Coordinates of C-alpha atoms and ligand atoms in Angstrom, one line a residue:
X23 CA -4.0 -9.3 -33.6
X24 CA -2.9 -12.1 -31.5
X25 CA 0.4 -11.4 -29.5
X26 CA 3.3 -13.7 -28.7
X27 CA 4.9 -11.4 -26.0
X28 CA 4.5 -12.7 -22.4
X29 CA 5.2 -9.5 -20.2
X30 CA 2.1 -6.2 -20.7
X31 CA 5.2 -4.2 -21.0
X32 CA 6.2 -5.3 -24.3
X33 CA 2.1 -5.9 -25.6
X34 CA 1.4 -2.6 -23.9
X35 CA 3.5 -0.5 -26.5
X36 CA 2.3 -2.1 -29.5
X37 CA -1.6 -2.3 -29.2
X38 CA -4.1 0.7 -29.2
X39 CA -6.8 -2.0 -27.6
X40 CA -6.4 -4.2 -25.1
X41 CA -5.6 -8.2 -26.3
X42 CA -9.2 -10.5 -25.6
X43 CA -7.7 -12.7 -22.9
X44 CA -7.0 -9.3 -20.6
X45 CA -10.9 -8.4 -21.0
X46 CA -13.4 -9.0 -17.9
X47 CA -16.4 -10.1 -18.3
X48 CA -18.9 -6.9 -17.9
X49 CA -20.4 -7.7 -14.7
X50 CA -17.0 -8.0 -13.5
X51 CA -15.4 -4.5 -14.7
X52 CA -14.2 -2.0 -12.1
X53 CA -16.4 1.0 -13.4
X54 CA -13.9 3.5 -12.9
X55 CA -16.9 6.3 -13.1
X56 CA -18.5 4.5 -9.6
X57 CA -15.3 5.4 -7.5
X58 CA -14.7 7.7 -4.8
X59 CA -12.3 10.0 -4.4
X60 CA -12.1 12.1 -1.4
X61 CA -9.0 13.9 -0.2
X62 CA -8.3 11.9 2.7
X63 CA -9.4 8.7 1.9
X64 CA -8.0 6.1 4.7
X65 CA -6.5 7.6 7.7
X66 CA -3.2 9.5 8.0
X67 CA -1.0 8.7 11.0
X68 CA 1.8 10.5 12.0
X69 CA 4.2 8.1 13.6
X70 CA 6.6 11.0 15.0
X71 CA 3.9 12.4 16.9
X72 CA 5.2 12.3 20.9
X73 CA 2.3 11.0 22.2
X74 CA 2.7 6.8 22.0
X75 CA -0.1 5.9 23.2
X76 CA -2.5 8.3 20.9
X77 CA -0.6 6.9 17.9
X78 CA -1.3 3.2 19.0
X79 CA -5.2 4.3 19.7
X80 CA -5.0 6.1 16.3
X81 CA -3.7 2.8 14.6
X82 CA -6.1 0.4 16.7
X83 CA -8.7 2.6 14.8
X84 CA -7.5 2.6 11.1
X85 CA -7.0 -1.6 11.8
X86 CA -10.8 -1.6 13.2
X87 CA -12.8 0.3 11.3
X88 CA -10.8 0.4 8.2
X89 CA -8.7 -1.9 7.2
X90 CA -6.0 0.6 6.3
X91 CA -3.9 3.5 6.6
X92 CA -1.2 6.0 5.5
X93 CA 1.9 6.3 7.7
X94 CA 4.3 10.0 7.9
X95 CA 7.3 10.4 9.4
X96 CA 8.1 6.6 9.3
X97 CA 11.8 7.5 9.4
X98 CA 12.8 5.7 6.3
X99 CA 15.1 8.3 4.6
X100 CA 13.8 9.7 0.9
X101 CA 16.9 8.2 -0.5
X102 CA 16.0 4.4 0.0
X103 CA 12.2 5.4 -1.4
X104 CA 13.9 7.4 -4.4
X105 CA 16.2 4.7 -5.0
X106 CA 13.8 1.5 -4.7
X107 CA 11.2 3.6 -7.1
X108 CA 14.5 4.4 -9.8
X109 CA 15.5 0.9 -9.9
X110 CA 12.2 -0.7 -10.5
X111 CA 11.7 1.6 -13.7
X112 CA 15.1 0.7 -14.7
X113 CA 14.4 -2.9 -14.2
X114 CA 11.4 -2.9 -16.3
X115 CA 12.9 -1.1 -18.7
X116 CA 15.5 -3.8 -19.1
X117 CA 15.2 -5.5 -22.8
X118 CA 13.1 -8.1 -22.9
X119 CA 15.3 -10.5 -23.6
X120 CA 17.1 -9.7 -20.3
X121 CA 13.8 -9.7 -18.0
X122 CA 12.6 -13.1 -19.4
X123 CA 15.8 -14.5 -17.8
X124 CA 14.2 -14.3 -14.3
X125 CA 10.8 -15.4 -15.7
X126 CA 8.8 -18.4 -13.8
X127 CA 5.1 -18.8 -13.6
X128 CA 6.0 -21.3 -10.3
X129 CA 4.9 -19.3 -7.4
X130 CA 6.9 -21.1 -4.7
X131 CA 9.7 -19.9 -6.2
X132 CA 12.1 -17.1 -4.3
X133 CA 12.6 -15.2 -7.3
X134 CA 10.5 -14.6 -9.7
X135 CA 9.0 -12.3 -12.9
X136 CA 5.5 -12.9 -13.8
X137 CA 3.0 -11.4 -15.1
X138 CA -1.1 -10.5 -14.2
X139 CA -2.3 -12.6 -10.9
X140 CA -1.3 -16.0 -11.3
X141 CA -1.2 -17.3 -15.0
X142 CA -1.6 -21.1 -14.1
X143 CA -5.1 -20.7 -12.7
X144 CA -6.7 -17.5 -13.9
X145 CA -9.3 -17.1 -16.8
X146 CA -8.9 -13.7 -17.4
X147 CA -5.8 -11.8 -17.1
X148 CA -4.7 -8.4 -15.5
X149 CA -2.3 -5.4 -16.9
X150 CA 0.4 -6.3 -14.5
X151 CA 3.7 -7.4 -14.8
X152 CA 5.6 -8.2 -11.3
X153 CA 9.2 -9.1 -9.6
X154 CA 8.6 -10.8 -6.5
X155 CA 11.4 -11.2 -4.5
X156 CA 11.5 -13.9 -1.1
X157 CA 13.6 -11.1 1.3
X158 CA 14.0 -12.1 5.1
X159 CA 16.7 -13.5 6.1
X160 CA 18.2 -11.4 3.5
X161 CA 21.4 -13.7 3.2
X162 CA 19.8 -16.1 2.2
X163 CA 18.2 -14.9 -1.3
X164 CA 20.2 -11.7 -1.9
X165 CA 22.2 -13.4 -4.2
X166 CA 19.4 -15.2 -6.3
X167 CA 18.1 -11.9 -7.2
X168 CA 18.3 -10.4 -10.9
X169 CA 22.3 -8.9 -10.7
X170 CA 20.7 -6.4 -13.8
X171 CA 20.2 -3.8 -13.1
X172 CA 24.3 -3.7 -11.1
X173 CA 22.6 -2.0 -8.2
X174 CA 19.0 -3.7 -7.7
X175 CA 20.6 -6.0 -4.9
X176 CA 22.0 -2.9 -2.9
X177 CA 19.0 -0.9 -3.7
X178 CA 16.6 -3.6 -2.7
X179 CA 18.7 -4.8 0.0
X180 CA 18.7 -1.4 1.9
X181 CA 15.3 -1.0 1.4
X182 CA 14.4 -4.1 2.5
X183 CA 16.2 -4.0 5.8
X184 CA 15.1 -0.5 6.3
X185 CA 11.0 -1.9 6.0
X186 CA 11.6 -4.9 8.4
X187 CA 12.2 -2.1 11.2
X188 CA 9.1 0.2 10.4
X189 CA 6.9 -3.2 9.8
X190 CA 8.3 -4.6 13.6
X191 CA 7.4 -1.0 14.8
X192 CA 3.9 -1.3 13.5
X193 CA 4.0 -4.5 15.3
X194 CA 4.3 -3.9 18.4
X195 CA 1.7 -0.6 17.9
X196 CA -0.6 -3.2 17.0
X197 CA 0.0 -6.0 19.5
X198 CA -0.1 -2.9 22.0
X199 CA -3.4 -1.1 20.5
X200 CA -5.4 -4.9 20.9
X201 CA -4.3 -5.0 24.9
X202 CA -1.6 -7.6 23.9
X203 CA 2.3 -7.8 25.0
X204 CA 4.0 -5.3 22.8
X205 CA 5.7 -8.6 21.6
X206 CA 3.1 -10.9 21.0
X207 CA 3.0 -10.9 17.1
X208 CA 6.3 -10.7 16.9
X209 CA 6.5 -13.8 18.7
X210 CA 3.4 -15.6 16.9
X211 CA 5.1 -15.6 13.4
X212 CA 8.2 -17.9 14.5
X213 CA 11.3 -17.0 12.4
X214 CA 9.2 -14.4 10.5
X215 CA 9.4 -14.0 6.5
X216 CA 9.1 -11.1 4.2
X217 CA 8.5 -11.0 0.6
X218 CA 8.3 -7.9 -1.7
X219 CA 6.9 -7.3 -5.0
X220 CA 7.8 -4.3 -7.7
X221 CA 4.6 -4.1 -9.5
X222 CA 4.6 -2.6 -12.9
X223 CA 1.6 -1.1 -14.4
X224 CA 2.4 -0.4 -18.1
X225 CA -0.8 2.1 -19.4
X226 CA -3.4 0.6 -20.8
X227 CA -5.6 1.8 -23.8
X228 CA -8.6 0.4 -22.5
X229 CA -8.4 0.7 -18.8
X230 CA -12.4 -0.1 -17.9
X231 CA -12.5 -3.6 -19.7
X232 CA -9.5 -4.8 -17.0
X233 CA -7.6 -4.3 -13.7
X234 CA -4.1 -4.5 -12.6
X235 CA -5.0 -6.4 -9.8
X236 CA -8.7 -7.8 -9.5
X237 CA -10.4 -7.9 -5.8
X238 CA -8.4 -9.8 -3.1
X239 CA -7.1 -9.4 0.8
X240 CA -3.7 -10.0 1.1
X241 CA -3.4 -13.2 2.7
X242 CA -0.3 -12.6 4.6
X243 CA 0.3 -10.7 8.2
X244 CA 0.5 -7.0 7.1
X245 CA 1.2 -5.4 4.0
X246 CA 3.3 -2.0 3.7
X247 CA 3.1 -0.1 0.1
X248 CA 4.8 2.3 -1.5
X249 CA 3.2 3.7 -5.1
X250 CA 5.1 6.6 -7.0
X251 CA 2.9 9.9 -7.9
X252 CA 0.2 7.7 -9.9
X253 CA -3.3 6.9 -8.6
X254 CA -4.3 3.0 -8.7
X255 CA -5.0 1.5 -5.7
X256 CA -8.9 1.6 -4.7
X257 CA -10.3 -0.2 -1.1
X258 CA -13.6 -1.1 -0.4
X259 CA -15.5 0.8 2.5
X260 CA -19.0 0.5 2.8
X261 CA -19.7 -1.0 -0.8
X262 CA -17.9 1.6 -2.2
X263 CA -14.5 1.5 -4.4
X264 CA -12.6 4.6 -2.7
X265 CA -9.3 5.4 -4.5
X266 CA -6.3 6.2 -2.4
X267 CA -4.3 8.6 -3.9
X268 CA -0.9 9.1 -3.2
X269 CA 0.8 12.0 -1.2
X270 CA 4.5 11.9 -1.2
X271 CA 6.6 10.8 1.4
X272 CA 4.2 8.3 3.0
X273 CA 3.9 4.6 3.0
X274 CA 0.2 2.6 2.8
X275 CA -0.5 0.0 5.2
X276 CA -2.9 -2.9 5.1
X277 CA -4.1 -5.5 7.5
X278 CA -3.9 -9.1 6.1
X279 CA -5.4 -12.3 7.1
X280 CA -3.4 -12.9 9.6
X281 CA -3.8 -10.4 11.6
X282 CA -7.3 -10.8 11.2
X283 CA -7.2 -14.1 12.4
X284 CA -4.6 -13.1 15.2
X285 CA -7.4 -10.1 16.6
X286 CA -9.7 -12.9 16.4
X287 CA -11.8 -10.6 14.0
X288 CA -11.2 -7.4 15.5
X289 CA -8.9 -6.3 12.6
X290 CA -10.0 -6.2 9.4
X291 CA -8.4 -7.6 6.3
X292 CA -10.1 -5.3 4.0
X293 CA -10.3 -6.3 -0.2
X294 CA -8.4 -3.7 -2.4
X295 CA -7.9 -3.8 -5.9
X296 CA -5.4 -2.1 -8.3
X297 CA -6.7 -0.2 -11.2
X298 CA -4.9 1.1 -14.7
X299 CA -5.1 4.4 -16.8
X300 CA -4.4 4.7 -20.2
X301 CA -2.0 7.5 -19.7
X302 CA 0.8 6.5 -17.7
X303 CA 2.9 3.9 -16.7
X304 CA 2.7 2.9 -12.4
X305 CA 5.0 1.3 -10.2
X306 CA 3.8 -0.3 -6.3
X307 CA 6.4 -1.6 -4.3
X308 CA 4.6 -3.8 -1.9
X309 CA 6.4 -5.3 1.1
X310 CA 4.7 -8.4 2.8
X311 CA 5.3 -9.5 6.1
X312 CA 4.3 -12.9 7.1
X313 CA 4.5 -15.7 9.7
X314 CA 7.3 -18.4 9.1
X315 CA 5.6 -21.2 6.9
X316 CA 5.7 -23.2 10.1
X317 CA 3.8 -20.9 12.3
X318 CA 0.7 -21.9 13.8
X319 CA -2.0 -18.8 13.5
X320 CA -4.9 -18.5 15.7
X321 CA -6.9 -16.2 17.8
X322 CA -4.9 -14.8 20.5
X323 CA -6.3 -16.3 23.4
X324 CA -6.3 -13.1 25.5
X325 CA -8.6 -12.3 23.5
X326 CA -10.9 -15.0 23.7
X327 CA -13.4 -15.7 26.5
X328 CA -17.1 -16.4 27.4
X329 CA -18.1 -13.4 25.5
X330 CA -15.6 -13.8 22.5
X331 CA -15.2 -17.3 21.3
X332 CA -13.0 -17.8 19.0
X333 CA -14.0 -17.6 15.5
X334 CA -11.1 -18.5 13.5
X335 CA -9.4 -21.9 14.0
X336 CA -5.6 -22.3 14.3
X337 CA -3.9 -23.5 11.1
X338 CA -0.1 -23.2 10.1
X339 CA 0.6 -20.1 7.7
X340 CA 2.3 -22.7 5.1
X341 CA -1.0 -24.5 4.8
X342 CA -3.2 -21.3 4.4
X343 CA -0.7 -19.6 1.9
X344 CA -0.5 -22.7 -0.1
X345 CA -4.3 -23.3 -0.3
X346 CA -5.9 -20.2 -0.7
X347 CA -3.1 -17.3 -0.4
X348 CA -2.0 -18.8 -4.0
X349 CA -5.0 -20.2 -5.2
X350 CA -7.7 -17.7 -4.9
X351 CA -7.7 -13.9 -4.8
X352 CA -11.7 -14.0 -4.9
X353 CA -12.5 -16.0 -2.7
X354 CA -12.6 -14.8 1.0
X355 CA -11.5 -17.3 3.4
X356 CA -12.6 -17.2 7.1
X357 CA -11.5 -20.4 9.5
X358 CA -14.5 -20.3 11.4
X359 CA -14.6 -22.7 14.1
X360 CA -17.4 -22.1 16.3
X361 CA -20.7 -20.4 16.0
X362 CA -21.1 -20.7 12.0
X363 CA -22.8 -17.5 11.1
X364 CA -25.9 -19.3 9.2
X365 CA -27.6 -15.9 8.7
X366 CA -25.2 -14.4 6.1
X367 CA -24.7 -17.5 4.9
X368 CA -28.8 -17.7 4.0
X369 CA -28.5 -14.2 3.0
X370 CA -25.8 -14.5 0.6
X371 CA -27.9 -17.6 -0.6
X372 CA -31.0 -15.6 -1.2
X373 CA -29.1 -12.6 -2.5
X374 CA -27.7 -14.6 -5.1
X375 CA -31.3 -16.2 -5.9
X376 CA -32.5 -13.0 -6.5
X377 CA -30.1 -11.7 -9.0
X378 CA -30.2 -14.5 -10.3
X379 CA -34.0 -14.2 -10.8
X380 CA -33.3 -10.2 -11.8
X381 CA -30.6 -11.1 -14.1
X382 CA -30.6 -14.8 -15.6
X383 CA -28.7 -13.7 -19.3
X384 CA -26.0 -12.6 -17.0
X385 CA -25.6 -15.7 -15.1
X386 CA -25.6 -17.9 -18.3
X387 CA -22.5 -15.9 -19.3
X388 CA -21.0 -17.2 -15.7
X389 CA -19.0 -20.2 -15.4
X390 CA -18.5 -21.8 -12.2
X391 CA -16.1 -20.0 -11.0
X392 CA -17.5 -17.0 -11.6
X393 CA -21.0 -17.7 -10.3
X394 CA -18.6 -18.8 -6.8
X395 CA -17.3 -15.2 -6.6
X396 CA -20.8 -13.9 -7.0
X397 CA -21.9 -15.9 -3.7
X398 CA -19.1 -14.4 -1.8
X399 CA -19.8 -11.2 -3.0
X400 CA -23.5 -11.6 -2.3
X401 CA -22.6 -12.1 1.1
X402 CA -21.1 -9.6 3.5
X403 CA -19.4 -12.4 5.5
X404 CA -18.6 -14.8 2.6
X405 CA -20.0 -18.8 3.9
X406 CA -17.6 -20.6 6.1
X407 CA -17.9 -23.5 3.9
X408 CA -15.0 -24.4 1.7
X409 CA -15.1 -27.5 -0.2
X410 CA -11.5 -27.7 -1.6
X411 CA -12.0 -30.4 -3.7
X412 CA -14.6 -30.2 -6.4
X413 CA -15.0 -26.4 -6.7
X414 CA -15.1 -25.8 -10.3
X415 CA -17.9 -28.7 -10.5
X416 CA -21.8 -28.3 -9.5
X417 CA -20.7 -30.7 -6.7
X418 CA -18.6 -28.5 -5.5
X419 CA -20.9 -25.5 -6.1
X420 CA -23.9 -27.1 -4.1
X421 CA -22.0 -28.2 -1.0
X422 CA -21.0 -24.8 -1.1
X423 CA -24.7 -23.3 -0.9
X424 CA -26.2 -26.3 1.2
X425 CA -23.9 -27.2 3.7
X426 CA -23.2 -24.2 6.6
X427 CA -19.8 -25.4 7.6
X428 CA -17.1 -27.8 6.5
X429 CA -16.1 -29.8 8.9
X430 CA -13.4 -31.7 6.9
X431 CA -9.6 -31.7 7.3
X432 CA -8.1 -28.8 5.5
Ligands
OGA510 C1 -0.8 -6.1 -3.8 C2 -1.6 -4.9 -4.0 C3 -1.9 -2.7 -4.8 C4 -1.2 -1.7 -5.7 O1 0.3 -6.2 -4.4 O2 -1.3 -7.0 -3.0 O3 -2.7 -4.9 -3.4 O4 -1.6 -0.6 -5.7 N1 -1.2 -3.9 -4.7 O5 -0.3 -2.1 -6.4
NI511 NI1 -3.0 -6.5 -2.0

């Protein structure tokens, strides 16, 4: 049965199956019987433990060698979490007709519902349906957002202002754990900006033929999550999915590519994914913080000597987010200015080869795009080389294998 409904909310309670243009192509499924799940699956920091500068060696750690961690005793009262969890399901549970009015598929909007990744440019699409909300300086959008439910702009609002202090606190634990001014970041992202998303998982009858959201890093500075009681989220580590479940009363925290690109590589934006279940609904509140659109990002140059050169090149965050933040969740971009690493690059290129020579029915199923994300994924550091123009043509695909670095203007 084809459907006419534009949110998964409102296809998600009238189909036992899930809809063609929601199914992944098999090479592509997340194979929910491959993942991990251990107890403590990304570290757990206690932020109201006395000793500073363990807790900033703790979190240096979890940025290094994992991407990710869990935060307790944040200080953010149980009220705003209850709150912002309550009014997302009552938001969602809005009639339809009432949700479409803050509909827009144009993502430089401030406010805006949507639905699975980004429905301009995707093939395939995901069990999500999401509110994204621009949020710092608060003044300045609090009043563009939905007015239904009556206390979604309080709600919001509180919890907003209440996450700008945790995320500046994680901050400064950050610029301090990489040897910088406890300040430096803060400084680096200019005005500062901060959008947040309520993401709504509806269940899903067929959860192995989709995702909620498909592999990406977050392209911003830092990401700080909160799920309710329902597992989803899964991180890569070591080629391995590892689900974080959730424990109550803590927050998830993610590097992005910014900070990435700030440590000079040191910190590691790590790809996630969200998965779906077929027997209950799931709500993430994800809070980004980012760099002012004018910005310029680069390697902090304390950081950067003789023995460290500088591996990403500076760029303003507007130009980044527009290209590739919005553009591409697969693909994996790295600035690379000096010292192109040629052997991944080769070995993603033979990797690929030899699938390819392993498994040629599956690449005749592939279409560009998809045989692009199987490079990158070949590749443990994806190819510097990003042709912007021409991707989605076998131009584009062979400067992308043959060339080691792009020298071109971005
Ligand atoms: C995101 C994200 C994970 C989740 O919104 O960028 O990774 O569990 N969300 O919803
Ligand atoms: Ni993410």
């Amino acid at each position: 049965m084809a459907t006419t409904k534009l949110f998964v909310i409102d296809i998600s309670s009238s189909v036992d199956y899930v809809p063609s243009k929601f199914i992944w192509q098999e090479f592509d499924r997340p194979n929910l019987h491959e993942v991990q799940s251990e107890k403590e699956s990304i570290p757990l920091i206690d932020l109201q433990d006395h000793n500073h500068s363990d807790t900033v060696i703790k979190i240096g750690q979890a940025c290094e060698f994992d991407g990710f961690f869990q935060v307790k005793n944040h200080g953010i009262p149980e009220r705003l979490i209850n709150n912002m969890i309550q009014i997302s399901k009552e938001y969602f549970g809005l009639p339809e007709s009432e949700r479409l009015k803050s509909y827009s598929n144009d993502p430089s909007k401030n406010v805006r519902l949507s639905t699975s990744f980004n429905v301009k440019t995707e093939k395939v699409s995901n069990w999500r349906d999401f509110l994204r909300l621009h949020c710092y300086p608060l003044e300045d959008y609090v009043n563009e957002w939905p007015s239904n439910p009556p206390s979604l702009r309080k709600d919001v609002a509180e919890y907003c202002i209440s996450m700008r202090g945790l995320t500046l606190r994680l901050l400064e634990a950050i610029s301090e754990s990489l040897g910088l001014n406890k300040d430096y970041i803060n400084k680096a992202l200019h005005k500062h900006a901060q959008h947040m998303a309520i993401n709504y998982y509806p269940p899903c009858p067929q959860p192995e033929l989709t995702y909620g959201l498909p592999v990406h890093t977050d392209p911003n500075l830092i990401t700080i999550l909160l799920q309710d009681d329902v597992p989803g989220l899964q991180v890569l580590r070591n080629g391995k999915w590892i689900a974080v479940n959730p424990i109550p009363g803590t927050f998830i925290v993610n590097i992005g590519d910014q900070i990435e690109v700030l440590s000079n590589g040191r910190y590691k934006s790590v790809k996630h994914r969200a998965v779906v279940n077929c027997n209950r609904e799931r709500i993430s509140v994800p809070t980004f913080y980012c760099p002012s659109p004018d910005s310029v990002i680069q390697p902090a140059e304390e950081l950067i000597d003789d023995e460290h050169h500088a591996i990403y090149r500076g760029f303003t965050y507007g130009d980044y987010y527009q290209k590739f933040g919005i553009e591409g969740l697969q693909l994996r971009i790295a600035w690379k200015c000096s010292k192109p690493p040629l052997l991944n690059h080769f070995r993603g290129f033979v990797r690929f080869f030899r699938l390819f020579r392993k498994f040629p029915s599956k690449f005749t199923l592939m279409n560009w795009r998809n045989i692009r994300k199987k490079i990158f994924s070949c590749c443990p550091i994806p190819p510097v080389v990003i042709q912007l123009e021409g991707l989605d043509n076998k131009r584009g695909y062979f400067s992308i294998m043959f060339s080691p670095i792009y020298h071109g203007k971005f």
